[in-house]
mmCIF file of C-alpha atoms in Angstrom:
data_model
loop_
_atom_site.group_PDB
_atom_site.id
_atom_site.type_symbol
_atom_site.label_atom_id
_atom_site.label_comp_id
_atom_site.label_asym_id
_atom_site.label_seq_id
_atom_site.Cartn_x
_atom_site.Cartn_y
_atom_site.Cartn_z
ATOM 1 C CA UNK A 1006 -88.983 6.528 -3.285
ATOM 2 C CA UNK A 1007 -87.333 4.570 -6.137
ATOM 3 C CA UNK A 1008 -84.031 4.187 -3.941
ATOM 4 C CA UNK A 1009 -86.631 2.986 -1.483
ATOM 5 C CA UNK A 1010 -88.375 0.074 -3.845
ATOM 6 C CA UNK A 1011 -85.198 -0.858 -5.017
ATOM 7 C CA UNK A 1012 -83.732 -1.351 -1.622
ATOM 8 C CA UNK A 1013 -86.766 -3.354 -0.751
ATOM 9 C CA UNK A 1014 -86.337 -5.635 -3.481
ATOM 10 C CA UNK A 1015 -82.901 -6.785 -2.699
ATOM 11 C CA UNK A 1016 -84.099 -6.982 0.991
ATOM 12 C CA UNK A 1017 -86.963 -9.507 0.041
ATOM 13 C CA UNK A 1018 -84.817 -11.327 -2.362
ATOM 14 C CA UNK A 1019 -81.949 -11.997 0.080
ATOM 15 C CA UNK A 1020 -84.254 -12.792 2.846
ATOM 16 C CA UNK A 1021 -85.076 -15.846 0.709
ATOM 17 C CA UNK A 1022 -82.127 -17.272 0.741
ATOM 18 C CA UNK A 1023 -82.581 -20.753 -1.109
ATOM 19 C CA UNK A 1024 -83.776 -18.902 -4.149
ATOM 20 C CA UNK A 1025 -80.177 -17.545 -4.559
ATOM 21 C CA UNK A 1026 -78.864 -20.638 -3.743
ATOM 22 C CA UNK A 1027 -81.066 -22.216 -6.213
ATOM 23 C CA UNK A 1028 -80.125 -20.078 -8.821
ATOM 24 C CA UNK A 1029 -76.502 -20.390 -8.458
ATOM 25 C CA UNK A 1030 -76.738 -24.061 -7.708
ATOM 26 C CA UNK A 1031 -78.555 -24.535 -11.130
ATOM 27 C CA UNK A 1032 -75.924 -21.880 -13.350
ATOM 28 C CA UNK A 1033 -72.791 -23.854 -11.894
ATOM 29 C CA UNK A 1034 -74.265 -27.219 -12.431
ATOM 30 C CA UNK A 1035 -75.200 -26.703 -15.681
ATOM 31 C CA UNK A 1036 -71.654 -25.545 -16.480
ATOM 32 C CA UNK A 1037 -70.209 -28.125 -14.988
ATOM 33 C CA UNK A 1038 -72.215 -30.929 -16.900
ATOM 34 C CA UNK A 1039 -71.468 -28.878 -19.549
ATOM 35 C CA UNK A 1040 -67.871 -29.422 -19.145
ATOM 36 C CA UNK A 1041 -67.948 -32.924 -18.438
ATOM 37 C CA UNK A 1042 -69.808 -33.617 -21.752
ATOM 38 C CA UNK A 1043 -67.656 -31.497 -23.901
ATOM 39 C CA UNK A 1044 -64.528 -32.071 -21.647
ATOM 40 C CA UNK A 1045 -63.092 -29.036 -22.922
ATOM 41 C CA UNK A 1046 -63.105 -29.878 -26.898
ATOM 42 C CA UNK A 1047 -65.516 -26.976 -27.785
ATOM 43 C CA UNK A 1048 -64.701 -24.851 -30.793
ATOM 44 C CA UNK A 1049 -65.457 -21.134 -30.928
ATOM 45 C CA UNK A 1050 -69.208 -20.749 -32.189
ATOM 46 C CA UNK A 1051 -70.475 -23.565 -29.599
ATOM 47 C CA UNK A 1052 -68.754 -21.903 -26.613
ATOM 48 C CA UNK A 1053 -70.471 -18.935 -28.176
ATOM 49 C CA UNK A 1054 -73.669 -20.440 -28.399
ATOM 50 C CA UNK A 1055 -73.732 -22.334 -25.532
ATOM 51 C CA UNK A 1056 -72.795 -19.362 -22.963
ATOM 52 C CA UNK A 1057 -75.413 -17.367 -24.031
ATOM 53 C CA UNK A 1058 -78.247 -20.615 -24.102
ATOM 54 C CA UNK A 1059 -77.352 -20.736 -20.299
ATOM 55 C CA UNK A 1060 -77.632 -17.115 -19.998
ATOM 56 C CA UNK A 1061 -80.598 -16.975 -21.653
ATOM 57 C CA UNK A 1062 -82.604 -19.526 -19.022
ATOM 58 C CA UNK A 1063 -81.089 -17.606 -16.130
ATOM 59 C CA UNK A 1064 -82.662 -14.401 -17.380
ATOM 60 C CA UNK A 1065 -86.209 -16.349 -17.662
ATOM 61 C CA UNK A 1066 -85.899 -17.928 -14.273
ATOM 62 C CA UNK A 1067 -84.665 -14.560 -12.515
ATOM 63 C CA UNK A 1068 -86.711 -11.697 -14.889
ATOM 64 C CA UNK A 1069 -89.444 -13.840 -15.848
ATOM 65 C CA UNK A 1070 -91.081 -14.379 -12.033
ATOM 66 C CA UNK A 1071 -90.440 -11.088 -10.721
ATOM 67 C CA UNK A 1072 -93.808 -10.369 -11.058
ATOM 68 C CA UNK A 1073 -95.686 -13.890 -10.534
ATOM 69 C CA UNK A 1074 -95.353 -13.151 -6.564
ATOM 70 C CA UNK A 1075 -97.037 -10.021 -6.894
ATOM 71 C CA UNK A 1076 -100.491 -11.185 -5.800
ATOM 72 C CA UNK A 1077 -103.533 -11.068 -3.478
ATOM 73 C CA UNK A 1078 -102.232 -8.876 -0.701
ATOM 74 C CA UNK A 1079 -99.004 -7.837 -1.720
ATOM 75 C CA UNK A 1080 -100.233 -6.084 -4.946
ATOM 76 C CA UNK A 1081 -102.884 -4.677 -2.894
ATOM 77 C CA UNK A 1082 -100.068 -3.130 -0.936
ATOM 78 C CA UNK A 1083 -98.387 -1.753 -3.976
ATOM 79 C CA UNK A 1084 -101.042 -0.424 -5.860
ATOM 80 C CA UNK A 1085 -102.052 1.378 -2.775
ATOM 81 C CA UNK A 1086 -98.406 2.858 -1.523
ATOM 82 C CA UNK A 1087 -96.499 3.323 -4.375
ATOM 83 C CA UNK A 1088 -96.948 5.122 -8.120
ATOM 84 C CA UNK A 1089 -97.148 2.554 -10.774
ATOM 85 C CA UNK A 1090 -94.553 4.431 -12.806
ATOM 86 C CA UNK A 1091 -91.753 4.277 -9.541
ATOM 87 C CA UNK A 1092 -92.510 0.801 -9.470
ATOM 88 C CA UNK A 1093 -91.932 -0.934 -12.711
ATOM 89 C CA UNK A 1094 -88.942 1.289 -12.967
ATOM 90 C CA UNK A 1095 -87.599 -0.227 -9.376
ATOM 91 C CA UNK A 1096 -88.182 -3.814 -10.646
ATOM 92 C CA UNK A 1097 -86.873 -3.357 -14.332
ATOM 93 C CA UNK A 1098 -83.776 -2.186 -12.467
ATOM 94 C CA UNK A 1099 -83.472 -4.247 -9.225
ATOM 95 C CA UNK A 1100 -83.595 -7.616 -12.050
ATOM 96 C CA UNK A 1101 -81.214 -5.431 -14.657
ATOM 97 C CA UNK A 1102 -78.582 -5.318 -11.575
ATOM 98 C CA UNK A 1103 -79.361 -8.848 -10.279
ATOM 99 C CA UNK A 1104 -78.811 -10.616 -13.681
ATOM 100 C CA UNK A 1105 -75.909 -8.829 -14.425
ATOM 101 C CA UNK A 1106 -74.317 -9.855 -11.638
ATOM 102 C CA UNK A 1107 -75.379 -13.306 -12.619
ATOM 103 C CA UNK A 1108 -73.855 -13.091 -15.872
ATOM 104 C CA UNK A 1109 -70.354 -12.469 -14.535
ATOM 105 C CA UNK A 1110 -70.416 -14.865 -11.877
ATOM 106 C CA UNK A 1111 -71.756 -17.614 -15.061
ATOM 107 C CA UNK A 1112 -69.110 -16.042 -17.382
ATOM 108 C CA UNK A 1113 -66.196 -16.715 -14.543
ATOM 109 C CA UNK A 1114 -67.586 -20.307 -13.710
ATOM 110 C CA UNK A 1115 -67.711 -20.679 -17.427
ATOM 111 C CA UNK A 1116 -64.757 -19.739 -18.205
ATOM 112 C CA UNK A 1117 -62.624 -21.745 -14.941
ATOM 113 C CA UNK A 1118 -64.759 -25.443 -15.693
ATOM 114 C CA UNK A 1119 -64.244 -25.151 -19.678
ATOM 115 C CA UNK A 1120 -62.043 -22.274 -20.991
ATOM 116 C CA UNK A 1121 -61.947 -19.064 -21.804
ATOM 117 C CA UNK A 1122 -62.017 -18.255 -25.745
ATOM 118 C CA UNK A 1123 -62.913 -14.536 -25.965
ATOM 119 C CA UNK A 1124 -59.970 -12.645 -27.170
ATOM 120 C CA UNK A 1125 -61.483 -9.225 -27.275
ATOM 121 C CA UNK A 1126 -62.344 -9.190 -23.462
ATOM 122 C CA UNK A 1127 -63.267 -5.414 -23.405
ATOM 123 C CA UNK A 1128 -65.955 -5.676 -26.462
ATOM 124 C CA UNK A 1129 -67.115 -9.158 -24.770
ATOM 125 C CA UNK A 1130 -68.119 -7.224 -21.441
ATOM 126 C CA UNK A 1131 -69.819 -4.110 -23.016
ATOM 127 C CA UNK A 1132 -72.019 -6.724 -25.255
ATOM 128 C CA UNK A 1133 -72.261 -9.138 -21.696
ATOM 129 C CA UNK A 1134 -73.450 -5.731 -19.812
ATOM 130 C CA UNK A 1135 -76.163 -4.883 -22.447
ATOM 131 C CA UNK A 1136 -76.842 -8.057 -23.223
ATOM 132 C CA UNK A 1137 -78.336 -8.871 -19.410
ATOM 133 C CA UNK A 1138 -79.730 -5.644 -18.614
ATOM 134 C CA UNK A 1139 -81.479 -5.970 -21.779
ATOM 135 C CA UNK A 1140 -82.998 -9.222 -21.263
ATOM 136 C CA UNK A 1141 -83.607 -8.483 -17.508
ATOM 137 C CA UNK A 1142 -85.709 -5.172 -18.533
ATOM 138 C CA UNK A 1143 -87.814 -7.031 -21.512
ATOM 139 C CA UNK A 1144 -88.514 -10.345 -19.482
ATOM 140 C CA UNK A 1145 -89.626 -8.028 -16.554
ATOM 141 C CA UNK A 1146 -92.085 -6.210 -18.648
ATOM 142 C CA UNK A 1147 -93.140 -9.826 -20.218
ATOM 143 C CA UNK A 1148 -93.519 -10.726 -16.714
ATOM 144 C CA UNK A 1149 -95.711 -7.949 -15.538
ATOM 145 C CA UNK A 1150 -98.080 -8.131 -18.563
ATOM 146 C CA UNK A 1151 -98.150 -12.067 -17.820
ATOM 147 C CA UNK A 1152 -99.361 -11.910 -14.332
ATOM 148 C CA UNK A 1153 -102.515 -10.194 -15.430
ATOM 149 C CA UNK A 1154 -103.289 -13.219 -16.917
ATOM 150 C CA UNK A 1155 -103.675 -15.559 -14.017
ATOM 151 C CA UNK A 1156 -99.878 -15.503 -13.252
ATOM 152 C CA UNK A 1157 -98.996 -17.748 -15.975
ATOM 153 C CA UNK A 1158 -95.389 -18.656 -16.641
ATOM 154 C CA UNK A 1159 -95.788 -19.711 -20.243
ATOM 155 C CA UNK A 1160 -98.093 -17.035 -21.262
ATOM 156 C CA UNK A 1161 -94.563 -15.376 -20.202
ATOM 157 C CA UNK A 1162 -92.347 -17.220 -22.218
ATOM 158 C CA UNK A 1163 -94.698 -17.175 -25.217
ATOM 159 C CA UNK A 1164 -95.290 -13.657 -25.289
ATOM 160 C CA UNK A 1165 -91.125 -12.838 -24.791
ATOM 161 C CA UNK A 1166 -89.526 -15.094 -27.508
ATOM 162 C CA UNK A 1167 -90.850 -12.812 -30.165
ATOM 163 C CA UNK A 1168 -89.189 -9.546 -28.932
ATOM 164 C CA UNK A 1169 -85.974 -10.989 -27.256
ATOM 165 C CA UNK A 1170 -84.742 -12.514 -30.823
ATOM 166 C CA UNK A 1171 -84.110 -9.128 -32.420
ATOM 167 C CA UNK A 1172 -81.482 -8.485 -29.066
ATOM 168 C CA UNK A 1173 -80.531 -12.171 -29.285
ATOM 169 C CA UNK A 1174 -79.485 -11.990 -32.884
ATOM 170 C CA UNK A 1175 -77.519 -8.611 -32.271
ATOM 171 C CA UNK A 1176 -76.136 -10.427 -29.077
ATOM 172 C CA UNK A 1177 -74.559 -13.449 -30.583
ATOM 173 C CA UNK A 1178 -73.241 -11.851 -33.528
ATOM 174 C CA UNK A 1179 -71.574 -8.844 -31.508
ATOM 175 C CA UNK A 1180 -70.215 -11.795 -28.993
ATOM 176 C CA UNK A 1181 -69.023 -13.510 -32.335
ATOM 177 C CA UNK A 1182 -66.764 -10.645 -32.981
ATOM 178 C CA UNK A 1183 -65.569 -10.534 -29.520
ATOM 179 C CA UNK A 1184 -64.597 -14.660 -29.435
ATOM 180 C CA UNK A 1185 -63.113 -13.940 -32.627
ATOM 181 C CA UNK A 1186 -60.757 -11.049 -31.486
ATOM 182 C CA UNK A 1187 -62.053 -8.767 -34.134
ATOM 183 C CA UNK A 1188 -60.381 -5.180 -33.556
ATOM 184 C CA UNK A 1189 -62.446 -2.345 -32.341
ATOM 185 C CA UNK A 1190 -61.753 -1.109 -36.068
ATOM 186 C CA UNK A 1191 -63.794 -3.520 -37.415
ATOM 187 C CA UNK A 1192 -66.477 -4.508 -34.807
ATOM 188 C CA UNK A 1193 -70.194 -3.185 -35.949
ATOM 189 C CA UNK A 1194 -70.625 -0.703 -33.747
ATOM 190 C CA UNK A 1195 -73.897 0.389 -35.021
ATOM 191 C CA UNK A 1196 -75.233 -2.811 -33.539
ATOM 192 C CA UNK A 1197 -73.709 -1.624 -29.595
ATOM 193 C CA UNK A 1198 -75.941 1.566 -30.290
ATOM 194 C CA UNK A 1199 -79.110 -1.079 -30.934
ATOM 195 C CA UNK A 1200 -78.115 -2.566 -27.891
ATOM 196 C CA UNK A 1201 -77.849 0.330 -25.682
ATOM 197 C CA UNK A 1202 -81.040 1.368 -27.716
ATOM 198 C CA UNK A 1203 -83.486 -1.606 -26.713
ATOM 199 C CA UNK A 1204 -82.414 -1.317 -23.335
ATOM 200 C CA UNK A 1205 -83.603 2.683 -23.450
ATOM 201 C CA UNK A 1206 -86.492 1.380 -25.139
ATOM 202 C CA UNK A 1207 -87.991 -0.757 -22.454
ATOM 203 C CA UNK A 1208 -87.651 0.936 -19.787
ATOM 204 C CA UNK A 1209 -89.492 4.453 -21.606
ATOM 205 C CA UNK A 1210 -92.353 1.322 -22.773
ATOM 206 C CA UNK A 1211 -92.373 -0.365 -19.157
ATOM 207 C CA UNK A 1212 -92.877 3.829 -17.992
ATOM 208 C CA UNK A 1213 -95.605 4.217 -20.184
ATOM 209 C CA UNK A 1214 -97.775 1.283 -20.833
ATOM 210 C CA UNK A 1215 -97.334 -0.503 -16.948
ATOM 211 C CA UNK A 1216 -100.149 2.385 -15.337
ATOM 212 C CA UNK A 1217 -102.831 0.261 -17.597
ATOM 213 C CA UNK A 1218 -101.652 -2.990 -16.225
ATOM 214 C CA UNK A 1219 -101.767 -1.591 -12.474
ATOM 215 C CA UNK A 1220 -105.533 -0.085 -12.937
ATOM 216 C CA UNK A 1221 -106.615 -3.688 -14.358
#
């Protein structure tokens, strides 16, 4: 059944094929205007800073309205065929696997239209990996606990800027290390564990606390 909603979810998100286009339309450009306002001259902390301010808005705009469509009929349809538990879990992990793919695809774009300054490549991708799963599973559950309250998008964005700074902190400072071409010797890898930690974290809170939101 979870293979199932999963399946489904990359079915109704690639039948909708301007919404991907959207999405990539808006990462590129941005990176691109990006490029022609710093035309190239950007030292290690902005490039830092800046990759992960574009990430950041394509995790909202993915993560964050996974859930706003879920009304009227189509909820009824859930809440009736599937276990609320199967569910969450399905679109925690269907947005997880979208935005990660995202984040390469803005990491590659970022990298051809203004350059490449991460010298520790291996560290950069674990961090890049957790990173967007991370923000994919918290924005989802943001999302699901927003669209009990008439679907609304800043409710959202209100209620997620609170717990995504604790992974956004550990994020940019881990990425830091990476741009820096720290050695694994001295990279704090107590801070990879939090990572891999938050992401555990959501999805045992989006398994326990989503069944209240689908009786509501």
């Amino acid at each position: 059944m979870l293979g199932a909603l999963i399946k489904k979810e990359f079915l109704l998100e690639f039948r909708q094929k301007s919404t991907i286009g959207g999405v990539l339309v808006y990462v590129i450009g941005t990176i691109f205007v990006s490029a022609l306002c710093f035309k190239g001259k950007l030292d290690k902390p902005t490039w830092n800073a800046l990759f992960w301010v574009i990430t950041l808005f394509t995790s909202v705009t993915i993560s964050g309205k996974s859930f706003l469509k879920e009304t009227g009929g189509q909820a009824l349809f859930n809440f009736l065929h599937y276990s609320p538990q199967q569910f969450i879990i399905a679109k925690i992990l269907y947005n997880m696997v979208f935005m990660l793919c995202l984040s390469f695809i803005t990491f590659f774009f970022y990298a051809f239209f203004i350059k490449n300054e991460v010298e520790n490549m291996s560290l950069f991708f674990i961090v890049l990996i957790l990173a967007s799963t991370g923000l994919a599973g918290v924005l989802s559950l943001m999302s699901a606990i927003s669209s009990k309250a008439s679907g609304n998008f800043a409710i959202m964005s209100i209620l997620s800027f609170p717990v995504i700074m604790p992974l956004i902190l550990v994020v940019i400072r881990l990425s830091k290390q990476a741009v820096d071409g720290i050695e694994w010797a001295g990279v704090g890898l107590d801070f990879i564990v939090i990572l891999g930690a938050l992401n555990v974290l959501t999805l045992a809170l989006s398994f326990l606390l989503f069944p209240y939101l689908w009786r509501d």
